[in-house]
Coordinates of C-alpha atoms and ligand atoms in Angstrom, one line a residue:
X1 CA 132.8 25.7 10.7
X2 CA 134.2 22.8 13.1
X3 CA 132.9 24.6 16.4
X4 CA 129.5 24.8 14.7
X5 CA 129.3 21.4 13.6
X6 CA 130.5 20.0 17.1
X7 CA 128.0 22.3 18.6
X8 CA 125.3 20.6 16.7
X9 CA 126.8 17.2 17.7
X10 CA 126.5 17.9 21.1
X11 CA 122.9 19.6 20.6
X12 CA 122.1 16.3 19.1
X13 CA 123.9 14.2 21.8
X14 CA 122.0 15.6 24.4
X15 CA 118.8 15.5 22.6
X16 CA 119.8 11.5 22.6
X17 CA 120.3 11.3 26.2
X18 CA 116.8 13.3 27.1
X19 CA 115.4 10.9 24.9
X20 CA 117.2 8.0 26.4
X21 CA 115.9 9.1 29.9
X22 CA 112.3 9.0 28.4
X23 CA 112.7 5.7 27.7
X24 CA 115.6 4.8 30.2
X25 CA 112.7 2.7 32.3
X26 CA 112.3 -1.4 31.2
X27 CA 110.7 -3.8 32.9
X28 CA 111.6 -7.1 34.0
X29 CA 110.7 -9.1 31.0
X30 CA 112.8 -6.4 29.0
X31 CA 109.3 -5.1 27.3
X32 CA 110.0 -1.2 27.4
X33 CA 107.5 0.3 29.7
X34 CA 107.4 3.6 31.5
X35 CA 106.8 1.7 35.3
X36 CA 109.2 0.9 38.2
X37 CA 109.5 -3.0 37.9
X38 CA 107.6 -2.9 41.2
X39 CA 104.9 -0.7 39.8
X40 CA 104.6 -3.0 36.5
X41 CA 104.7 -6.1 38.6
X42 CA 102.1 -4.8 41.2
X43 CA 99.5 -3.9 38.6
X44 CA 100.0 -6.8 36.5
X45 CA 99.3 -9.2 39.6
X46 CA 95.7 -7.1 40.7
X47 CA 93.0 -9.0 40.0
X48 CA 91.1 -6.4 38.4
X49 CA 87.1 -6.4 37.6
X50 CA 88.0 -4.1 34.6
X51 CA 91.1 -3.9 32.2
X52 CA 94.6 -3.1 32.2
X53 CA 96.6 -1.7 29.6
X54 CA 100.6 -0.7 28.7
X55 CA 100.3 -0.2 25.1
X56 CA 96.6 1.4 25.1
X57 CA 97.6 4.4 25.8
X58 CA 97.1 7.3 23.2
X59 CA 93.9 8.6 24.3
X60 CA 95.0 8.9 27.8
X61 CA 98.1 11.2 26.9
X62 CA 96.0 13.3 25.5
X63 CA 93.3 16.1 26.3
X64 CA 90.9 18.4 24.4
X65 CA 93.5 21.4 25.2
X66 CA 95.4 19.5 22.3
X67 CA 98.8 20.9 22.9
X68 CA 99.9 18.9 26.5
X69 CA 101.0 15.0 25.5
X70 CA 101.9 13.4 28.7
X71 CA 102.3 9.3 27.8
X72 CA 101.0 7.4 31.2
X73 CA 102.8 3.9 32.1
X74 CA 99.2 2.4 32.2
X75 CA 95.8 2.5 31.9
X76 CA 93.1 1.0 33.8
X77 CA 89.5 1.3 33.0
X78 CA 88.3 0.1 36.1
X79 CA 85.1 -2.3 36.4
X80 CA 84.4 -1.4 40.3
X81 CA 85.5 0.9 43.7
X82 CA 87.7 -2.1 44.5
X83 CA 89.8 -1.8 41.1
X84 CA 90.4 1.9 42.0
X85 CA 91.5 1.0 45.5
X86 CA 93.4 -1.8 44.7
X87 CA 95.8 0.7 42.0
X88 CA 96.1 3.4 44.2
X89 CA 97.1 0.7 47.2
X90 CA 100.4 -0.1 44.7
X91 CA 101.2 3.8 45.0
X92 CA 101.2 3.1 48.7
X93 CA 103.9 0.9 49.0
X94 CA 107.2 2.3 50.1
X95 CA 109.1 1.3 46.9
X96 CA 106.4 2.8 44.5
X97 CA 106.5 6.0 42.5
X98 CA 103.7 5.9 41.0
X99 CA 100.8 8.6 40.3
X100 CA 97.2 8.1 39.5
X101 CA 95.1 10.2 37.6
X102 CA 91.2 9.9 37.1
X103 CA 90.4 10.7 33.8
X104 CA 86.7 12.0 33.6
X105 CA 86.2 12.7 29.7
X106 CA 89.4 14.4 29.0
X107 CA 88.1 17.8 28.4
X108 CA 90.0 19.6 30.4
X109 CA 92.7 21.8 28.1
X110 CA 96.0 21.4 30.3
X111 CA 96.9 18.0 31.0
X112 CA 95.1 18.1 34.5
X113 CA 93.9 14.5 33.8
X114 CA 97.1 13.1 32.7
X115 CA 99.5 11.0 34.5
X116 CA 103.3 10.9 32.9
X117 CA 104.5 7.6 33.7
X118 CA 101.5 6.6 36.2
X119 CA 98.4 5.3 36.0
X120 CA 95.7 6.7 34.1
X121 CA 92.0 5.4 35.4
X122 CA 89.2 5.9 32.5
X123 CA 86.6 6.7 34.3
X124 CA 83.9 5.9 32.4
X125 CA 83.4 2.2 33.5
X126 CA 82.1 3.6 36.6
X127 CA 78.6 4.1 36.0
X128 CA 74.9 3.5 37.3
X129 CA 72.0 6.2 37.4
X130 CA 69.5 5.8 40.0
X131 CA 66.7 8.2 40.4
X132 CA 65.3 8.9 44.1
X133 CA 61.9 10.9 43.8
X134 CA 61.2 11.0 47.7
X135 CA 58.7 14.1 48.4
X136 CA 61.1 16.3 50.3
X137 CA 64.6 15.2 49.0
X138 CA 64.7 14.1 45.4
X139 CA 67.9 13.0 43.8
X140 CA 69.8 11.5 41.2
X141 CA 73.1 9.0 42.4
X142 CA 75.5 8.7 39.5
X143 CA 78.6 7.1 39.1
X144 CA 81.5 9.3 38.7
X145 CA 82.3 8.5 35.1
X146 CA 78.5 9.1 33.7
X147 CA 78.1 12.1 31.5
X148 CA 75.7 15.0 32.4
X149 CA 73.5 14.5 29.2
X150 CA 72.9 10.8 30.1
X151 CA 72.1 12.2 33.6
X152 CA 69.6 14.7 32.3
X153 CA 67.7 12.1 29.8
X154 CA 67.5 9.5 32.7
X155 CA 66.0 12.1 35.2
X156 CA 63.9 13.6 31.8
X157 CA 62.2 10.3 31.5
X158 CA 60.7 10.8 35.1
X159 CA 60.1 14.5 34.6
X160 CA 62.7 15.4 36.9
X161 CA 66.4 17.1 36.4
X162 CA 69.2 18.7 38.2
X163 CA 68.9 22.5 38.5
X164 CA 72.4 23.5 37.7
X165 CA 74.4 22.7 34.5
X166 CA 77.1 23.3 32.2
X167 CA 76.9 24.7 29.0
X168 CA 78.3 21.4 27.3
X169 CA 76.9 18.2 28.8
X170 CA 79.4 15.8 27.8
X171 CA 81.5 16.1 30.6
X172 CA 81.7 13.3 33.7
X173 CA 80.0 14.3 36.9
X174 CA 83.5 13.3 38.4
X175 CA 85.4 15.9 36.5
X176 CA 82.8 19.0 36.7
X177 CA 82.8 18.5 40.4
X178 CA 86.3 18.6 40.7
X179 CA 86.2 21.7 39.1
X180 CA 82.9 23.7 39.9
X181 CA 80.5 23.2 36.8
X182 CA 79.4 26.7 35.7
X183 CA 76.8 28.0 33.5
X184 CA 73.6 30.4 32.9
X185 CA 71.8 28.7 36.2
X186 CA 74.6 29.2 38.4
X187 CA 73.5 32.6 39.6
X188 CA 70.2 31.6 40.8
X189 CA 71.2 27.9 42.0
X190 CA 74.9 27.8 42.8
X191 CA 77.7 26.3 40.4
X192 CA 77.2 22.4 40.1
X193 CA 79.0 21.6 43.5
X194 CA 76.4 23.5 45.3
X195 CA 73.9 20.9 44.5
X196 CA 75.8 17.9 45.6
X197 CA 74.2 15.8 48.5
X198 CA 76.7 13.2 48.7
X199 CA 79.6 11.4 47.4
X200 CA 81.7 8.2 47.9
X201 CA 85.3 8.8 47.6
X202 CA 88.3 6.7 47.1
X203 CA 91.3 8.6 49.3
X204 CA 94.6 8.5 48.4
X205 CA 95.0 6.3 51.4
X206 CA 93.0 4.1 49.9
X207 CA 90.2 4.1 51.7
X208 CA 86.6 4.5 50.6
X209 CA 84.9 7.0 52.3
X210 CA 81.1 8.5 52.0
X211 CA 80.7 11.8 52.9
X212 CA 78.2 14.6 52.9
X213 CA 77.5 17.9 54.4
X214 CA 77.1 16.1 58.0
X215 CA 79.1 13.0 57.6
X216 CA 83.0 13.3 56.9
X217 CA 82.2 17.1 56.1
X218 CA 85.9 17.8 55.6
X219 CA 86.9 15.4 52.7
X220 CA 82.9 16.2 51.2
X221 CA 83.9 20.0 50.8
X222 CA 87.5 19.2 50.0
X223 CA 86.5 17.3 47.0
X224 CA 84.1 20.0 45.9
X225 CA 86.3 21.9 43.4
X226 CA 89.5 20.0 45.0
X227 CA 91.2 19.2 41.5
X228 CA 90.9 15.8 42.5
X229 CA 94.1 16.0 44.8
X230 CA 92.2 14.5 47.9
X231 CA 90.6 11.5 46.3
X232 CA 88.8 9.8 43.1
X233 CA 85.0 10.4 43.4
X234 CA 83.2 7.3 42.5
X235 CA 79.6 8.1 42.8
X236 CA 77.7 11.7 43.7
X237 CA 73.8 12.2 44.7
X238 CA 73.1 15.4 43.2
X239 CA 69.4 17.4 44.5
X240 CA 67.2 17.2 41.6
X241 CA 63.9 19.1 40.9
X242 CA 60.7 18.7 38.5
X243 CA 61.9 19.8 35.1
X244 CA 60.1 21.9 32.7
X245 CA 59.5 20.9 29.3
X246 CA 60.2 24.1 26.9
X247 CA 62.6 26.6 27.2
X248 CA 62.1 30.3 25.6
X249 CA 65.9 31.2 24.4
X250 CA 66.3 34.9 24.0
X251 CA 69.1 36.7 22.9
X252 CA 69.2 40.5 22.6
X253 CA 72.6 42.8 21.5
X254 CA 74.0 46.2 23.7
X255 CA 76.0 48.7 22.2
X256 CA 77.4 49.7 25.3
X257 CA 78.9 47.7 28.1
X258 CA 77.7 49.7 30.8
X259 CA 74.1 49.2 30.1
X260 CA 74.8 45.3 29.1
X261 CA 76.6 45.0 32.4
X262 CA 73.8 47.1 34.5
X263 CA 70.9 44.9 33.1
X264 CA 72.8 41.7 34.1
X265 CA 73.7 42.5 37.2
X266 CA 70.4 43.7 38.0
X267 CA 69.0 40.8 36.6
X268 CA 70.9 38.6 39.0
X269 CA 70.3 40.2 41.6
X270 CA 66.3 39.4 41.5
X271 CA 65.4 37.0 44.4
X272 CA 64.5 33.8 43.1
X273 CA 61.0 34.2 44.1
X274 CA 60.2 37.0 41.8
X275 CA 58.2 36.6 38.7
X276 CA 60.6 38.1 36.7
X277 CA 63.8 36.1 37.4
X278 CA 65.1 34.7 34.8
X279 CA 66.0 30.5 34.4
X280 CA 69.4 31.3 32.6
X281 CA 71.5 34.2 32.3
X282 CA 74.6 34.4 29.9
X283 CA 76.4 36.6 27.7
X284 CA 79.4 36.8 25.2
X285 CA 81.3 39.4 23.4
X286 CA 80.6 39.5 19.5
X287 CA 83.3 40.9 17.0
X288 CA 82.6 42.5 14.1
X289 CA 82.3 41.0 10.8
X290 CA 80.1 37.6 9.7
X291 CA 82.6 35.1 11.2
X292 CA 80.5 32.0 12.2
X293 CA 82.8 31.2 15.2
X294 CA 82.6 34.7 16.8
X295 CA 81.1 37.1 14.6
X296 CA 77.4 38.7 14.0
X297 CA 75.9 35.4 12.9
X298 CA 76.1 33.6 15.9
X299 CA 73.7 36.2 17.7
X300 CA 70.7 34.7 16.8
X301 CA 70.1 31.3 18.9
X302 CA 71.2 28.3 17.6
X303 CA 69.6 27.7 13.6
X304 CA 70.8 24.2 13.8
X305 CA 68.2 23.4 16.2
X306 CA 65.2 26.1 15.2
X307 CA 66.0 25.9 11.6
X308 CA 64.6 29.5 12.3
X309 CA 65.9 32.1 9.6
X310 CA 66.4 35.6 11.1
X311 CA 65.6 38.4 8.4
X312 CA 67.4 42.0 8.6
X313 CA 69.0 41.2 12.1
X314 CA 72.1 43.2 10.8
X315 CA 69.7 46.0 11.0
X316 CA 70.5 46.3 14.9
X317 CA 74.0 46.8 14.1
X318 CA 73.8 50.3 11.9
X319 CA 74.9 52.4 14.7
X320 CA 77.2 55.1 14.7
X321 CA 79.5 53.2 17.6
X322 CA 82.9 53.1 16.5
X323 CA 83.5 50.0 18.5
X324 CA 84.8 46.5 16.7
X325 CA 82.6 44.5 19.5
X326 CA 79.0 44.4 20.6
X327 CA 77.6 42.4 23.5
X328 CA 74.9 40.0 23.6
X329 CA 72.7 39.2 26.5
X330 CA 71.6 35.8 26.7
X331 CA 68.6 34.3 28.6
X332 CA 66.1 31.8 29.2
X333 CA 62.8 31.3 30.3
X334 CA 61.8 28.0 31.2
X335 CA 57.8 26.6 30.9
X336 CA 55.6 23.5 30.4
X337 CA 53.8 22.6 27.2
X338 CA 50.5 23.0 28.7
X339 CA 51.6 26.7 28.8
X340 CA 50.2 28.8 26.2
X341 CA 52.4 30.6 24.0
X342 CA 50.6 33.8 24.2
X343 CA 51.2 33.5 27.9
X344 CA 54.9 33.0 27.6
X345 CA 55.1 36.0 24.8
X346 CA 53.4 38.4 27.7
X347 CA 55.5 37.2 30.3
X348 CA 58.6 37.7 28.0
X349 CA 57.5 41.0 27.0
X350 CA 57.1 42.1 30.7
X351 CA 60.5 40.8 31.6
X352 CA 62.8 42.2 28.7
X353 CA 60.6 45.3 29.1
X354 CA 62.9 47.3 30.9
X355 CA 65.9 46.4 29.7
X356 CA 68.8 48.7 27.6
X357 CA 69.4 46.2 24.7
X358 CA 70.0 48.2 21.4
X359 CA 68.1 48.8 18.5
X360 CA 64.7 47.2 20.1
X361 CA 65.7 43.9 18.6
X362 CA 65.3 40.8 20.5
X363 CA 65.4 37.4 19.0
X364 CA 64.0 34.5 20.6
X365 CA 63.2 31.0 19.9
X366 CA 61.0 28.1 21.2
X367 CA 63.1 24.8 22.0
X368 CA 62.9 21.2 24.2
X369 CA 64.3 21.9 27.7
X370 CA 66.7 18.9 26.3
X371 CA 67.7 20.5 22.9
X372 CA 68.1 23.9 25.1
X373 CA 70.5 22.5 27.9
X374 CA 72.0 20.2 24.9
X375 CA 72.7 23.1 22.3
X376 CA 76.5 23.1 22.4
X377 CA 76.3 19.7 20.8
X378 CA 74.7 21.1 17.7
X379 CA 77.9 23.7 18.0
X380 CA 80.5 20.2 18.5
X381 CA 78.9 18.6 15.5
X382 CA 79.8 21.7 13.2
X383 CA 83.1 22.1 14.7
X384 CA 83.7 18.5 14.3
X385 CA 82.9 18.8 10.2
X386 CA 85.8 21.5 10.1
X387 CA 88.2 20.1 11.8
X388 CA 88.3 22.6 14.9
X389 CA 87.1 20.0 17.6
X390 CA 90.4 17.8 17.1
X391 CA 92.7 21.2 16.6
X392 CA 94.2 22.5 19.8
X393 CA 92.4 24.8 22.3
X394 CA 94.3 27.0 24.6
X395 CA 91.6 28.2 26.9
X396 CA 91.5 30.7 29.3
X397 CA 88.5 31.0 32.2
X398 CA 89.1 33.7 34.5
X399 CA 86.6 35.0 37.2
X400 CA 87.0 38.7 37.5
X401 CA 85.7 40.9 40.4
X402 CA 82.7 43.2 39.7
X403 CA 84.5 46.4 40.7
X404 CA 87.2 45.7 37.9
X405 CA 85.0 44.4 34.9
X406 CA 84.7 47.9 33.0
X407 CA 88.4 48.1 33.3
X408 CA 88.6 44.5 31.4
X409 CA 86.4 45.6 28.9
X410 CA 88.3 48.8 28.2
X411 CA 91.2 47.3 27.6
X412 CA 90.6 43.3 26.9
X413 CA 87.1 43.4 25.0
X414 CA 87.8 46.5 23.1
X415 CA 91.1 46.3 22.3
X416 CA 93.5 43.3 22.7
X417 CA 90.6 40.6 21.4
X418 CA 88.8 43.1 19.3
X419 CA 89.4 40.5 16.4
X420 CA 88.0 37.8 18.2
X421 CA 89.8 34.6 19.9
X422 CA 88.5 32.3 17.0
X423 CA 85.8 31.0 19.4
X424 CA 83.0 32.2 22.0
X425 CA 84.1 35.0 24.3
X426 CA 81.4 34.2 27.2
X427 CA 80.8 37.2 30.2
X428 CA 78.1 36.7 33.2
X429 CA 78.0 37.9 36.5
X430 CA 77.6 35.3 39.2
X431 CA 76.7 35.8 42.6
X432 CA 79.3 34.8 45.4
X433 CA 76.8 33.9 47.8
X434 CA 75.6 30.8 45.9
X435 CA 79.3 29.3 46.4
X436 CA 79.9 27.3 49.6
X437 CA 83.1 29.0 51.1
X438 CA 83.8 25.7 52.7
X439 CA 84.6 24.0 48.9
X440 CA 87.7 24.4 47.7
X441 CA 86.8 26.2 44.6
X442 CA 88.1 29.5 45.1
X443 CA 86.4 33.1 43.6
X444 CA 87.2 36.4 43.8
X445 CA 86.5 38.4 47.1
X446 CA 83.5 40.5 45.9
X447 CA 79.6 39.6 46.2
X448 CA 79.4 39.2 42.4
X449 CA 81.7 38.4 39.9
X450 CA 81.7 37.8 36.1
X451 CA 82.9 34.6 34.5
X452 CA 84.9 35.4 31.3
X453 CA 85.9 32.7 29.1
X454 CA 88.2 32.8 26.2
X455 CA 86.9 29.7 24.3
X456 CA 89.5 29.6 21.8
X457 CA 89.2 26.8 18.6
X458 CA 92.2 26.9 16.6
X459 CA 92.2 25.7 12.7
X460 CA 94.2 22.9 11.7
X461 CA 97.3 23.8 10.0
X462 CA 98.0 25.8 8.0
X463 CA 94.7 27.6 8.1
X464 CA 94.3 29.1 11.5
X465 CA 95.9 31.3 13.7
X466 CA 99.2 30.3 15.4
X467 CA 98.4 28.2 18.7
X468 CA 101.7 30.1 20.2
X469 CA 100.0 33.5 19.2
X470 CA 96.6 32.2 21.2
X471 CA 98.8 31.2 24.4
X472 CA 100.5 34.3 24.3
X473 CA 97.4 36.7 24.4
X474 CA 96.4 34.7 27.2
X475 CA 99.1 35.3 29.0
X476 CA 99.2 39.3 27.9
X477 CA 95.4 38.7 29.3
X478 CA 96.9 37.6 32.8
X479 CA 99.6 39.9 33.3
X480 CA 97.1 42.7 32.2
X481 CA 95.1 41.5 35.5
X482 CA 98.5 41.4 37.5
X483 CA 99.8 44.8 36.7
X484 CA 96.5 46.5 37.6
X485 CA 96.0 44.8 40.2
X486 CA 92.7 43.2 39.2
X487 CA 92.1 39.9 41.7
X488 CA 91.1 37.6 39.3
X489 CA 91.0 33.7 40.0
X490 CA 91.4 31.1 37.2
X491 CA 88.5 28.7 36.9
X492 CA 89.8 25.2 35.8
X493 CA 92.9 26.5 37.1
X494 CA 96.4 25.7 35.6
X495 CA 99.8 26.8 37.2
X496 CA 103.4 25.5 37.1
X497 CA 104.8 26.6 40.6
X498 CA 103.7 26.0 44.0
X499 CA 103.8 29.7 44.7
X500 CA 101.1 30.5 42.1
X501 CA 99.1 27.8 43.7
X502 CA 99.3 29.1 47.0
X503 CA 98.1 32.8 45.7
X504 CA 95.3 31.2 43.6
X505 CA 93.9 29.6 46.9
X506 CA 94.7 32.2 49.2
X507 CA 93.5 32.1 52.6
X508 CA 92.3 28.6 51.7
X509 CA 95.8 27.5 50.6
X510 CA 96.8 25.9 54.2
X511 CA 93.5 24.2 54.5
X512 CA 94.3 22.8 51.2
X513 CA 97.5 21.9 52.0
X514 CA 96.4 19.8 55.2
X515 CA 93.8 18.0 53.7
X516 CA 96.2 16.7 51.0
X517 CA 98.3 15.7 54.1
X518 CA 95.2 13.8 55.7
X519 CA 93.8 12.3 52.1
X520 CA 96.6 12.0 50.0
X521 CA 99.8 12.2 52.1
X522 CA 101.9 10.7 49.2
X523 CA 100.6 13.0 46.8
X524 CA 99.6 10.0 44.7
X525 CA 96.7 11.6 42.9
X526 CA 96.1 13.8 39.8
X527 CA 99.5 14.8 39.0
X528 CA 98.5 16.6 36.1
X529 CA 97.4 19.5 38.3
X530 CA 100.7 20.0 39.0
X531 CA 100.1 21.2 42.1
X532 CA 102.1 18.7 45.1
X533 CA 105.0 16.4 44.1
X534 CA 105.0 12.7 44.4
X535 CA 106.6 11.8 48.0
X536 CA 108.9 8.9 47.7
X537 CA 109.9 6.8 50.4
X538 CA 112.4 4.9 48.8
X539 CA 113.4 4.4 45.2
X540 CA 113.5 0.8 44.0
X541 CA 116.8 -0.5 42.5
X542 CA 115.8 -0.3 38.7
Ligands
FAD601 P1 88.8 15.6 32.7 O1 89.2 16.6 32.3 O2 88.9 14.1 32.7 O3 89.2 15.4 34.4 C1 89.6 17.1 35.2 C2 90.1 16.9 36.3 O4 89.2 16.4 37.3 C3 91.4 16.3 36.2 O5 92.2 16.4 37.0 C4 90.9 14.8 36.7 O6 91.9 14.1 37.2 C5 90.0 15.1 38.0 N1 88.9 14.1 37.5 C6 88.3 13.6 36.7 N2 87.4 12.5 37.3 C7 87.5 12.5 38.5 C8 86.6 12.1 40.0 N3 85.9 11.0 39.3 N4 87.3 12.2 40.9 C9 88.2 12.8 40.9 N5 88.7 13.8 40.2 C10 88.7 13.5 39.0 N6 82.9 23.9 32.7 C11 82.1 24.4 33.0 O7 82.3 24.7 34.5 N7 81.2 25.0 32.3 C12 80.7 24.9 31.1 O8 80.1 25.2 30.5 C13 82.0 24.0 30.6 N8 81.9 23.8 29.5 C14 82.9 22.8 28.7 C15 82.9 23.1 27.2 C16 84.0 22.2 26.4 C17 83.4 21.9 25.0 C18 84.6 21.5 26.9 C19 85.7 21.0 26.4 C20 85.1 21.8 28.3 C21 83.8 22.7 29.3 N9 84.0 22.6 30.6 C22 83.0 23.4 31.6 C23 85.1 22.5 31.5 C24 84.9 21.2 32.4 O9 84.3 21.1 33.4 C25 86.3 20.5 32.6 O10 87.3 19.8 31.3 C26 86.1 19.6 33.0 O11 87.8 18.9 33.7 C27 85.3 18.1 33.1 O12 85.5 17.2 32.3 P2 86.0 16.0 32.1 O13 84.6 15.4 32.6 O14 86.1 15.7 30.6 O15 87.1 15.9 33.2

């Protein structure tokens, strides 16, 4: 008994020491603060155009993942590019240990935009959208803190739009370009990083550099998919094209994975010049049952947008297959209001004619191009209403080589996640040749690979799946890939050891590391990615 209580006392003492360590740093004016006195004093003496706060740190401590919370020492809302330079320069002092994280809209899921005891730069203040409609090279130039939805609306006003998207548009320009930016247009136009013409970047040395395919190319390609390691993107110039006005949004169900896979791969291999190439190709796994999140009822395109009702769609499921999962192919054809519905019907019939979906059932609906691209905002509203938007999201996104996707189906889709994951399971192929080998983003070493996204939504306690169980299943999936030699790559990657990062980057690692030395040698930037430890010349006396 005595032993037990002394053990529990030492446990409490240990806890206390740990807690004290967390809070041990005090500012010179004796206000508690998570920064060294040097960094605190240097930050307060800056003449910022924007704002600086040591107290309003809650938002910057969290992200969409909702399970990793790291409190920054300060939050800066930069009012200018110079503000970003000034904050980074505080970190460059030989006595500083400051780290600096750009936060776009905080939609990553593993704390990648956090800076424990460092400075979070709330990038949403870096704004501005300018459209240039030069005949040969139309583009939009956007501040890195702008959201894609606002870029879309601004360009659509002039009848233009970027060509490559993410499924959800309340993501920042700087945030997605640091990853890749993938959706159903990427098989044809490449990810968003393949559509960037020029960027302005503040490096970890505090230099402001304009870079492009021809100017400062090393930084340009490094920053594309670079996980924010080489600099903070402040502005990006993105290619645009004349925009369609309407979209025919189509879904069809498959019982057999082989047929689903065969059709998807045939569709993404069509040349862009073909009259029969779709404008968007995705797919997802639907699990048996009426679950509104990943069950059968998700098959018809979003009824919130269309107010369409679909009768007897379950008829398509009356089959002898014993599997609990089905596959839904999702396609889109863009068109203009001047095109007649009859012509679009004819075109669609010809385009889906050779596909091998089950039951002869195709769901389709016509929506505006804007509604189609912003379709996830309707799901967002529903998730907010039931509390799952703000609950934790232990997401796993991976890129699986085409040669192994059938193995993945047999074990993971048909067994491991056969009852669903509490959210969509996306699965669609992409063409490697649309990704620049010079960019930092890494993809599997095959001509075609699949994006497989387990977009888990947990219900608030005590209703939902346990977050721990979701994490454990993610681990199980990763382990399956490792044990079976499936050369997958994580998308929106997160690792805790540098050796895992080396594996992730593979033959790009040496170049990635060399770029870090060139552009952020003190490893001040994006500490939440957990790739490089901060280099500190000399610690200040506290
Ligand atoms: P943050 O999460 O704030 O930042 C992400 C990383 O980028 C951090 O390391 C941060 O430091 C760094 N960063 C942010 N801004 C800058 C900058 N200006 N310069 C340098 N580094 C910067 N991704 C897809 O590709 N396709 C999708 O369809 C898709 N759908 C999504 C749907 C939802 C509901 C959510 C939550 C995410 C989705 N994502 C998708 C993932 C998204 O691309 C990432 O979360 C990405 O990080 C963008 O989010 P953000 O702008 O909030 O960036």
